[in-house]
PDB file of C-alpha atoms in Angstrom:
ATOM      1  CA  UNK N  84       0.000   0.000   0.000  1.00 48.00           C
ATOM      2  CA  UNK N  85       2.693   2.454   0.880  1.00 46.00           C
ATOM      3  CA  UNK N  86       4.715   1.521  -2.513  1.00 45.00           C
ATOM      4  CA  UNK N  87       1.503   2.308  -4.324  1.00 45.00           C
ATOM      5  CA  UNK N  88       1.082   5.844  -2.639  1.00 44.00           C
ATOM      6  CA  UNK N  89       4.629   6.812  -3.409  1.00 45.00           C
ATOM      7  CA  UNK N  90       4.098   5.786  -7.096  1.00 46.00           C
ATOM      8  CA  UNK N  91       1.017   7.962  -7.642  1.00 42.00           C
ATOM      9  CA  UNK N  92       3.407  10.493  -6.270  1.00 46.00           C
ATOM     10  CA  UNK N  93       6.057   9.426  -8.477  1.00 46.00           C
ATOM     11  CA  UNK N  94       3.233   9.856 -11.086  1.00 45.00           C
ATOM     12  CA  UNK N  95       2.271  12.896 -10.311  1.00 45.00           C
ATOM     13  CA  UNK N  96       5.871  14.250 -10.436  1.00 45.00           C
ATOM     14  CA  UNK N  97       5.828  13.006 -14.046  1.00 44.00           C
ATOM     15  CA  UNK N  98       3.049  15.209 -15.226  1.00 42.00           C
ATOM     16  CA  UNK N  99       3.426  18.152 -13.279  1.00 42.00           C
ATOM     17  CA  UNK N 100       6.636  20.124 -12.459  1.00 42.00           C
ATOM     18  CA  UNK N 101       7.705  24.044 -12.441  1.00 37.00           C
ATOM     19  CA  UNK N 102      10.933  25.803 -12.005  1.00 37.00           C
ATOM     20  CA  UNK N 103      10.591  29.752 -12.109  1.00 38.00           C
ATOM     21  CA  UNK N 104      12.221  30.979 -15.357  1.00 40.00           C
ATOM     22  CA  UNK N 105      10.591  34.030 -16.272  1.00 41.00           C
ATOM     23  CA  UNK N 106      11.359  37.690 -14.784  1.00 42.00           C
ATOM     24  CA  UNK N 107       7.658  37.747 -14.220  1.00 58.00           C
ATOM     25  CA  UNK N 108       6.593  36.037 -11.020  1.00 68.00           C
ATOM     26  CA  UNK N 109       3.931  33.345 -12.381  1.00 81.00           C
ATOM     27  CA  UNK N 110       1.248  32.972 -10.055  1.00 89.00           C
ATOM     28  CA  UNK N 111       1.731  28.999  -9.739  1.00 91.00           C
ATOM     29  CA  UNK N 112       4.658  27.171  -9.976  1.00 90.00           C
ATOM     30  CA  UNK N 113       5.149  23.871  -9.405  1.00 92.00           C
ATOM     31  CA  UNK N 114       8.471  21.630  -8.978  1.00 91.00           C
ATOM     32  CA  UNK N 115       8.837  17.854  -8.979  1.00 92.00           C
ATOM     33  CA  UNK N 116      11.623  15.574  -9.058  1.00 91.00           C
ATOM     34  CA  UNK N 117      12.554  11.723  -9.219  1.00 91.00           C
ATOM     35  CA  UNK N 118      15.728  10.241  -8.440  1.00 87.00           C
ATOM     36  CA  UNK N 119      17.544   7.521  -6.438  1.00 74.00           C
ATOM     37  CA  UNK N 120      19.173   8.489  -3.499  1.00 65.00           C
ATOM     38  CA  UNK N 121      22.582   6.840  -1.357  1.00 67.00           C
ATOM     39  CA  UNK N 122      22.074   7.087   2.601  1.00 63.00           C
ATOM     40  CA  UNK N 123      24.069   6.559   5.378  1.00 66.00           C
ATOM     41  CA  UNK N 124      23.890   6.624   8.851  1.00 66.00           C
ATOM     42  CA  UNK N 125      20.631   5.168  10.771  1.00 64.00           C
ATOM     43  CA  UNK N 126      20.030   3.521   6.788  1.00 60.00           C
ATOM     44  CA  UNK N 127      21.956   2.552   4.533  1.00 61.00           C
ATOM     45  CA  UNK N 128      20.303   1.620   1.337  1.00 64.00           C
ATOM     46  CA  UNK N 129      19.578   2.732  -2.156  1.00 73.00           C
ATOM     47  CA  UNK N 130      16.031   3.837  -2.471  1.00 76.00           C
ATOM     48  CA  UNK N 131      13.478   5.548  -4.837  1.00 86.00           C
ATOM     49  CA  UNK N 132      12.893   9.449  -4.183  1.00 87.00           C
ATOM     50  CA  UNK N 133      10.334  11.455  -5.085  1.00 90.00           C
ATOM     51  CA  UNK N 134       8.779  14.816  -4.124  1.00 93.00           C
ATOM     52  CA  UNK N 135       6.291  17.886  -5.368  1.00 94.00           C
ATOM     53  CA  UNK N 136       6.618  21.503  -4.166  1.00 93.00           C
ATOM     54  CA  UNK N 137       3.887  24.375  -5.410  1.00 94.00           C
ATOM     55  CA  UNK N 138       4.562  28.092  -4.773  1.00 93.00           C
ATOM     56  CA  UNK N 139       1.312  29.665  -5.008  1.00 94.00           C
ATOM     57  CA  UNK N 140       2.157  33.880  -5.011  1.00 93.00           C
ATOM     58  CA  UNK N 141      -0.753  36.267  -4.905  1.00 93.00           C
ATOM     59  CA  UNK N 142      -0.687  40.556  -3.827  1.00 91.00           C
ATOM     60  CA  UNK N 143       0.093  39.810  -0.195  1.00 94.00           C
ATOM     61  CA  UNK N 144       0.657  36.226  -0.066  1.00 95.00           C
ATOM     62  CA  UNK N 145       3.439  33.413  -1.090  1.00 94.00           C
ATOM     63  CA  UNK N 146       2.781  30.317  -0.009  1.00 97.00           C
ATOM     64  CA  UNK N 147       4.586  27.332   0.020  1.00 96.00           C
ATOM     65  CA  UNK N 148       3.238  23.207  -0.212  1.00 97.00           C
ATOM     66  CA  UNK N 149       5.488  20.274  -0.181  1.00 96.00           C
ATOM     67  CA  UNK N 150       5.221  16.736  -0.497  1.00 96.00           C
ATOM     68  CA  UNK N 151       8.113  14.254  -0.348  1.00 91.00           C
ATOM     69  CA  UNK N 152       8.194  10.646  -0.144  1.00 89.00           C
ATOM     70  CA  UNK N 153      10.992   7.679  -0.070  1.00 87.00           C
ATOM     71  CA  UNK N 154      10.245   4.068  -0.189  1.00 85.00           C
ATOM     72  CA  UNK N 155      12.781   1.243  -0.231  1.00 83.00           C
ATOM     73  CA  UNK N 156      12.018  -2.436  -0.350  1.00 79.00           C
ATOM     74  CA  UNK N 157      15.183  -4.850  -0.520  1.00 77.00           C
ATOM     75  CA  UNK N 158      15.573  -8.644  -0.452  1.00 73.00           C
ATOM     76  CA  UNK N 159      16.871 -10.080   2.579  1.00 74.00           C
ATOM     77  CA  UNK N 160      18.635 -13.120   3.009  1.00 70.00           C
ATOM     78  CA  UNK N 161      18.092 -15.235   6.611  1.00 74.00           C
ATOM     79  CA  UNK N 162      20.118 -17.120   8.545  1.00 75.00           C
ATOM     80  CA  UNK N 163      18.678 -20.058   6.962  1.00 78.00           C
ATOM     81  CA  UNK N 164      19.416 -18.926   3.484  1.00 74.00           C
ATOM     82  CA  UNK N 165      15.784 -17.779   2.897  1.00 76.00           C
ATOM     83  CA  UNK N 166      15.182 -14.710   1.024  1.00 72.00           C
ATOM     84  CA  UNK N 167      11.810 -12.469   1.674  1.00 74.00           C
ATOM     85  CA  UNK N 168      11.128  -9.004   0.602  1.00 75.00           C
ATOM     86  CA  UNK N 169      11.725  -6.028   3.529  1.00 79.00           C
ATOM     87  CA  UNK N 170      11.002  -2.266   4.032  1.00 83.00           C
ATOM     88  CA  UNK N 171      14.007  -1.220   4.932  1.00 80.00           C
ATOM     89  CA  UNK N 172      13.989   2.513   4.353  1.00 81.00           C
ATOM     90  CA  UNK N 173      10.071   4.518   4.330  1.00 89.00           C
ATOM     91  CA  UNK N 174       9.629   8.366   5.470  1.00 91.00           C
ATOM     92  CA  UNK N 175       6.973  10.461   4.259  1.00 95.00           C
ATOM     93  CA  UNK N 176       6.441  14.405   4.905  1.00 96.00           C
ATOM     94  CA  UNK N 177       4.330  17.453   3.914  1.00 97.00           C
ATOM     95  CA  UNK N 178       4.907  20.981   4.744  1.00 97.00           C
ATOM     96  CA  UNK N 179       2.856  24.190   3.964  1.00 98.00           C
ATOM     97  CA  UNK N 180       3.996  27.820   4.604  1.00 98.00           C
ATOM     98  CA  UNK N 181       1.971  30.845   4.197  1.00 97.00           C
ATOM     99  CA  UNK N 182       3.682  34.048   3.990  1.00 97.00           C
ATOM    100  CA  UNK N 183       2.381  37.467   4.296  1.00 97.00           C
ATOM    101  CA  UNK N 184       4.370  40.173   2.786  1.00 95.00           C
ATOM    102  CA  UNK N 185       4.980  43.913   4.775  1.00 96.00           C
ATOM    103  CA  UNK N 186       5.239  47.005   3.347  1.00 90.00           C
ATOM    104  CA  UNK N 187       9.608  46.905   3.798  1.00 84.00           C
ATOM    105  CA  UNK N 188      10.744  45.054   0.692  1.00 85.00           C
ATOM    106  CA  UNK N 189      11.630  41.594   0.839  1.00 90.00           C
ATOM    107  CA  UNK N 190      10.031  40.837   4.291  1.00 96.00           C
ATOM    108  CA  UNK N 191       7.233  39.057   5.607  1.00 97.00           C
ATOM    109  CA  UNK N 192       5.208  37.166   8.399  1.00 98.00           C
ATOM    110  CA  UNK N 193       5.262  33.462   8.058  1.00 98.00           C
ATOM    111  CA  UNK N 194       2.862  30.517   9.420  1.00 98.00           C
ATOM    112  CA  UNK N 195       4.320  27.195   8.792  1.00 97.00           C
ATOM    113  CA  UNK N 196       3.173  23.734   9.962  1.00 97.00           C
ATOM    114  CA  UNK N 197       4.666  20.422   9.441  1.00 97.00           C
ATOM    115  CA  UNK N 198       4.634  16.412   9.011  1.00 97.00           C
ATOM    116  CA  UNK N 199       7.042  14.209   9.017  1.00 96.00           C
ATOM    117  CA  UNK N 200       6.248   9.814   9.336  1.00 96.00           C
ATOM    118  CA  UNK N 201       9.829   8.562   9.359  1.00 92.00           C
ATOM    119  CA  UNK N 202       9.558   4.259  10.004  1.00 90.00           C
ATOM    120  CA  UNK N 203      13.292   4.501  10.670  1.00 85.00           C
ATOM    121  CA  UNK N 204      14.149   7.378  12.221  1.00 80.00           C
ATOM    122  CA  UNK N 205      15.433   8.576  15.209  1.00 78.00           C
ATOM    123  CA  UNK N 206      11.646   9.340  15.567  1.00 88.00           C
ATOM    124  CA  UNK N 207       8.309   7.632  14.437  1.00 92.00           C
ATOM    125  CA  UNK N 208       6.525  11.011  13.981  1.00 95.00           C
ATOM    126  CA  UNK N 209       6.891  14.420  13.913  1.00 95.00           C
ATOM    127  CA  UNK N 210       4.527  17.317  13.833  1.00 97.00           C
ATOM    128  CA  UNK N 211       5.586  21.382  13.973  1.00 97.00           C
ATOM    129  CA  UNK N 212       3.412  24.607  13.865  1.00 97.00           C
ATOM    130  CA  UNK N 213       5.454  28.035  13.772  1.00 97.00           C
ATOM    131  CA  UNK N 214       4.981  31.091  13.219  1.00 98.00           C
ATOM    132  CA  UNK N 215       7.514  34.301  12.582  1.00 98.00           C
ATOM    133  CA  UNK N 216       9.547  36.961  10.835  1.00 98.00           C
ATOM    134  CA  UNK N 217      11.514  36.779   7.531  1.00 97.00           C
ATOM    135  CA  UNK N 218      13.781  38.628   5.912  1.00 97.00           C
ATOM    136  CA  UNK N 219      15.680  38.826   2.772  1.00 96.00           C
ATOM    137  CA  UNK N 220      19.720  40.031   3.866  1.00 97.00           C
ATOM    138  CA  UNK N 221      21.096  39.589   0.401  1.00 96.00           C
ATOM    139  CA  UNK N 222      20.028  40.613  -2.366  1.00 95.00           C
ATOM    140  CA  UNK N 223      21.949  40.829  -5.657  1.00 95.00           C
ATOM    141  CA  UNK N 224      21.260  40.343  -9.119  1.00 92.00           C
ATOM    142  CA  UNK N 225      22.582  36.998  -9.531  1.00 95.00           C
ATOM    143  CA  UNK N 226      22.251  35.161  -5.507  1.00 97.00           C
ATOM    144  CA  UNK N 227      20.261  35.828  -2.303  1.00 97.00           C
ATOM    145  CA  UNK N 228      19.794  35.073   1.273  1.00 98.00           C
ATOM    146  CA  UNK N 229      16.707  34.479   2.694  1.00 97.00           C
ATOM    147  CA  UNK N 230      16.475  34.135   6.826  1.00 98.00           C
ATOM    148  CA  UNK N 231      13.535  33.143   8.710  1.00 98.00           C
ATOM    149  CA  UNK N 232      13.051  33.176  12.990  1.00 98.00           C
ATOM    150  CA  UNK N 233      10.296  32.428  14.945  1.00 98.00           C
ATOM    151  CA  UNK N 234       9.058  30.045  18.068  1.00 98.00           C
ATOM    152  CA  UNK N 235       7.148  27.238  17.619  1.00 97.00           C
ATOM    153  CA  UNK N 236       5.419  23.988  18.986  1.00 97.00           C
ATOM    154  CA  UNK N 237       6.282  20.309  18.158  1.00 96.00           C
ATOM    155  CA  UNK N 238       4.659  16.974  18.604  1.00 95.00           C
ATOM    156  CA  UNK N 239       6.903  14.097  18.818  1.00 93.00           C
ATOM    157  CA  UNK N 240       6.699  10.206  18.764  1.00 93.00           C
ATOM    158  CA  UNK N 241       9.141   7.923  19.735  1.00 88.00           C
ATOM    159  CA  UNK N 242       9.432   4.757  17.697  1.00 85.00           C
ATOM    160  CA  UNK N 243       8.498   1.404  19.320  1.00 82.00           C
ATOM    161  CA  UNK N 244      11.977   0.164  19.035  1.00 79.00           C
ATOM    162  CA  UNK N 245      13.238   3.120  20.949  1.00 81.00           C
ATOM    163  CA  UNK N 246      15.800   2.843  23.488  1.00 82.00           C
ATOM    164  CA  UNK N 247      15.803   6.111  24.839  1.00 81.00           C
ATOM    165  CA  UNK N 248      15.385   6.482  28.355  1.00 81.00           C
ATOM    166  CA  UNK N 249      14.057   9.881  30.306  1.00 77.00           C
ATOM    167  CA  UNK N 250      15.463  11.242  33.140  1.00 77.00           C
ATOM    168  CA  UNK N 251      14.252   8.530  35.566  1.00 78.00           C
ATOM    169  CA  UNK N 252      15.478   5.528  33.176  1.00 79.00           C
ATOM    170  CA  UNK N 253      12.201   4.661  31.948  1.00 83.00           C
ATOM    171  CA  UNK N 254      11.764   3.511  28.222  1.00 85.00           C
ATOM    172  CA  UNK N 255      10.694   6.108  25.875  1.00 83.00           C
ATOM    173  CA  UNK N 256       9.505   3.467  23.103  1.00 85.00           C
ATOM    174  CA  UNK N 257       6.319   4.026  21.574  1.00 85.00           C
ATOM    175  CA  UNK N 258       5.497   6.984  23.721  1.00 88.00           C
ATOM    176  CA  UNK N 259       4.397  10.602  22.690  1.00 90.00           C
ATOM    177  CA  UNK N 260       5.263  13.606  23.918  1.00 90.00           C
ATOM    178  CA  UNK N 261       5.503  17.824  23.263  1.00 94.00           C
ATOM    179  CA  UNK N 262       7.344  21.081  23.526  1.00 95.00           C
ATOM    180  CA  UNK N 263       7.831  24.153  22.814  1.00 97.00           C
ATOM    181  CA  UNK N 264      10.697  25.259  20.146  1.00 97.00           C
ATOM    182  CA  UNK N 265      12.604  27.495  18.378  1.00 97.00           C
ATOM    183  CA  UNK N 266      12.833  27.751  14.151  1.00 97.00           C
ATOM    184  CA  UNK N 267      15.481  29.219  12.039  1.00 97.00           C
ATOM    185  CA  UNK N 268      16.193  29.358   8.471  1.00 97.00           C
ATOM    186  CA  UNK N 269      18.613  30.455   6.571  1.00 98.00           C
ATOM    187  CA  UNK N 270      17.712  30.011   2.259  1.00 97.00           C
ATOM    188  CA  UNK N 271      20.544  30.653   0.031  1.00 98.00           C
ATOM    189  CA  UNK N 272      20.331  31.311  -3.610  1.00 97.00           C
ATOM    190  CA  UNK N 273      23.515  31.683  -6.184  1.00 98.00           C
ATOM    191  CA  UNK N 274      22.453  31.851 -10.278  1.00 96.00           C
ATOM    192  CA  UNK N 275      25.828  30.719 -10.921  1.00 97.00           C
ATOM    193  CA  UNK N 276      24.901  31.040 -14.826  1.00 95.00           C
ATOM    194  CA  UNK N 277      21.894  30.687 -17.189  1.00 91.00           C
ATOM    195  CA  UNK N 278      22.254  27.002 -16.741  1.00 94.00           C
ATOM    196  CA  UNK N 279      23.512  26.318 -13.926  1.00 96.00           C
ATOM    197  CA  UNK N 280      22.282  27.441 -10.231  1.00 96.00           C
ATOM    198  CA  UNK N 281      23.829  26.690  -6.393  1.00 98.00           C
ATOM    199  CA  UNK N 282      21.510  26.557  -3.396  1.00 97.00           C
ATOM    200  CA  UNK N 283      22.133  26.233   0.444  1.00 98.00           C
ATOM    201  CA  UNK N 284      19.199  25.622   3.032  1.00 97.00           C
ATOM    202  CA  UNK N 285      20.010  25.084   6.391  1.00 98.00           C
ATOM    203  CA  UNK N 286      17.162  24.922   9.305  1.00 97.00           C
ATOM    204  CA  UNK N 287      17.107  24.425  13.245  1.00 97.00           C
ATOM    205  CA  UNK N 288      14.664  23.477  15.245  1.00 96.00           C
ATOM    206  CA  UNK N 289      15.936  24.302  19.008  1.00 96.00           C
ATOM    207  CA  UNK N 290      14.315  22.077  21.793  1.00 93.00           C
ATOM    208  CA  UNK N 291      14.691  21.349  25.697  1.00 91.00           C
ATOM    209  CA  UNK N 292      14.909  17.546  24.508  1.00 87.00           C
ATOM    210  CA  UNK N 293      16.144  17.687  21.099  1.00 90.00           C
ATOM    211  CA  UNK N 294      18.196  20.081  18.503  1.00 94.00           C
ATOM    212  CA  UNK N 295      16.963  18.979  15.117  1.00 94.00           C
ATOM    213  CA  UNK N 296      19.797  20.814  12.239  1.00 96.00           C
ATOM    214  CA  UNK N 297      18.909  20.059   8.672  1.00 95.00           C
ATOM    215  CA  UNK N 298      21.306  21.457   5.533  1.00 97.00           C
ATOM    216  CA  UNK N 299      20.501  20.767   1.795  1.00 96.00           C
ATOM    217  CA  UNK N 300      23.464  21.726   0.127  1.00 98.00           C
ATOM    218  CA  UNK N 301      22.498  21.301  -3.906  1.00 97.00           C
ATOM    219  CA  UNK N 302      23.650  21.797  -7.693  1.00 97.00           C
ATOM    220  CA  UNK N 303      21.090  22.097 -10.616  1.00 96.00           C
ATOM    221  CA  UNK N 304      22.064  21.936 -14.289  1.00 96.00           C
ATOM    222  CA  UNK N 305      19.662  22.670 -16.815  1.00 94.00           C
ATOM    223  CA  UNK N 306      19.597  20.318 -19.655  1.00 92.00           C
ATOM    224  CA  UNK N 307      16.879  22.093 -21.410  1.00 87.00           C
ATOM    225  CA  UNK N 308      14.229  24.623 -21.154  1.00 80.00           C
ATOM    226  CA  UNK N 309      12.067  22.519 -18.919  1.00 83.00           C
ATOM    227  CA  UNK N 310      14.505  19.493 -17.502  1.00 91.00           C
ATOM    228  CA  UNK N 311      17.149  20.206 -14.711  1.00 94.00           C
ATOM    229  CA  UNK N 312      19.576  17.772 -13.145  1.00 94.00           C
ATOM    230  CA  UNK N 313      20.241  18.136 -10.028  1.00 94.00           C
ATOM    231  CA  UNK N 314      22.760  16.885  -7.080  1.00 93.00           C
ATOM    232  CA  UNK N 315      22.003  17.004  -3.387  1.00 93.00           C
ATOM    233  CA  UNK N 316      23.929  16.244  -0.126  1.00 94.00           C
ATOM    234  CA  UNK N 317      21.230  16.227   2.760  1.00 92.00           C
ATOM    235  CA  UNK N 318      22.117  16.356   6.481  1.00 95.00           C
ATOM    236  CA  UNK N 319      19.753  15.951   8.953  1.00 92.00           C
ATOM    237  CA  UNK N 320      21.006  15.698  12.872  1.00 93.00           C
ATOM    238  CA  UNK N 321      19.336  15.381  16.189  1.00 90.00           C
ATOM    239  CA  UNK N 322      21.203  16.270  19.297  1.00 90.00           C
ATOM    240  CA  UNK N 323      19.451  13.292  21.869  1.00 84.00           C
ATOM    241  CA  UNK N 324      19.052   9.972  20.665  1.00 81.00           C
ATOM    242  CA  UNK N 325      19.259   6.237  22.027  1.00 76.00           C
ATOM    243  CA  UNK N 326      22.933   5.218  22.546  1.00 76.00           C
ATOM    244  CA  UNK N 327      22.812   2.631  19.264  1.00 75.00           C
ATOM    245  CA  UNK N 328      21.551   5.404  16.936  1.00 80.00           C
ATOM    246  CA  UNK N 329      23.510   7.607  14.665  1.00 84.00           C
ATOM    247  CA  UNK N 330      23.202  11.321  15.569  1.00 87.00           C
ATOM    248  CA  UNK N 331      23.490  11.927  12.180  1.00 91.00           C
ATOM    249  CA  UNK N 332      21.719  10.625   8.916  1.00 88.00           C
ATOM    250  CA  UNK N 333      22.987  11.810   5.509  1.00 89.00           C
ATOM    251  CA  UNK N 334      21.664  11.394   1.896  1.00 86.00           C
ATOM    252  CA  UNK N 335      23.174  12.012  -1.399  1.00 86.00           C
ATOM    253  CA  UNK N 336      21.117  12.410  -4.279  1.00 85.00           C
ATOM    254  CA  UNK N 337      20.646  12.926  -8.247  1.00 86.00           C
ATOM    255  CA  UNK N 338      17.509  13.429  -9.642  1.00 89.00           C
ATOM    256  CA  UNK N 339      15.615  15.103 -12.258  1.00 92.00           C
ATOM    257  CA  UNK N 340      13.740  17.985 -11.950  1.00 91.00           C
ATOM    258  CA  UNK N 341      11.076  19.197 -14.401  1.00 84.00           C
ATOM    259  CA  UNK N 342       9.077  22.148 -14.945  1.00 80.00           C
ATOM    260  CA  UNK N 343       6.400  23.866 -16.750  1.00 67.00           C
TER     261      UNK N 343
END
């Protein structure tokens, strides 16, 4: 059932894709892309990627949706020398972002809430509402910077196979819990030429129980007017987890991105 949802995603991604081209802002645009991805850390595995983002601007609005999805089913061999089909990697998140833009230039008001179902992560689930200030510090003709601050409140879920402990040694598997945080962005932007673009995206989310610090650091080629390659490194690290867990997960990517 999950393989199936990720392939009418995968579907979707097919048939409709954007990447802003024009010097006019269009008032949709919508970017997909489809690759295979290397992890390492908590998983190691090859595995299928595939994700949707729509930018929806209007007069005082810009709002953001995302979708993203991996799914990875290997063959594993037993002790006994039987072979059976596993899930061995499977996350799943969606994002939306409405921003509101002010009278200074390049600045606005942000709402943001958040998803994430990660089967082998350091946790099972993970919900975040926000809300906050952003601000554009650079701004040339060819790059930007983009920063984002605001608190925040997060739901968490610790996976049943959990060994984390609290503060009075009691197992942590399978339960739920809450608190409030702190977000930060920072969005980088570098049109290195008319084919070729840089970007850097690196987010916190500051906890009493956990530090979550994400970084997409990414090249995109354009092979033609509506296809783009593009390569990824991903980074995602959490300050607190279980004593056999890797603090830090990392993915590197190529996929294709298409647009109309």
């Amino acid at each position: 059932m999950k393989l199936k949802l990720l392939s009418i995603l995968v579907a979707a991604t097919a048939a409709t894709n954007a990447f802003a081209e024009d010097a006019e802002q269009k008032t949709w645009e919508v970017t997909s892309e489809l690759g295979a991805i290397v992890t390492s850390g908590n998983t190691e595995t090859t595995t299928l990627k595939g994700g949707i983002k729509v930018l929806h601007n209007l007069d005082s609005w810009n709002n953001e949706y995302k979708i993203d999805g991996i799914y990875k089913e290997d063959e594993i061999e037993d002790a006994n020398g039987d072979k059976d089909k596993q899930r061995t990697n499977e996350k799943y998140s969606a994002s939306a972002q409405g921003n509101y833009k002010l009278n200074e230039k390049h600045s606005h008001l942000f709402v943001y809430g958040s998803h994430v179902s990660d089967y082998f992560g350091a946790y099972r689930t993970e919900s975040v509402i926000s809300a906050g200030y952003g601000l554009r510090l650079l701004n040339e003709e060819n790059m930007w910077l983009n920063a984002e601050v605001g608190p925040g409140y997060k739901f968490f879920e610790y996976s049943d196979s959990s060994t984390q402990v609290d503060e009075n040694g009691n197992l942590l598997a399978g339960e739920s819990d809450s608190e409030v945080i702190a977000l930060g962005k920072l969005d980088y932007n570098w049109q290195i030429s008319q084919s070729a673009r840089f970007t850097q995206l690196v987010s916190v989310e500051y906890g009493d129980s956990n530090t979550k610090t994400r970084s997409e650091t990414a090249l995109l080629a354009k092979i033609n007017g509506s296809l783009q390659m593009k390569v990824a490194f991903n980074v995602t690290n959490n300050s607190d987890v279980a004593a056999d867990e890797e603090s830090t997960d990392t993915e590197t990517s190529l996929t294709l991105v298409y647009s109309f």
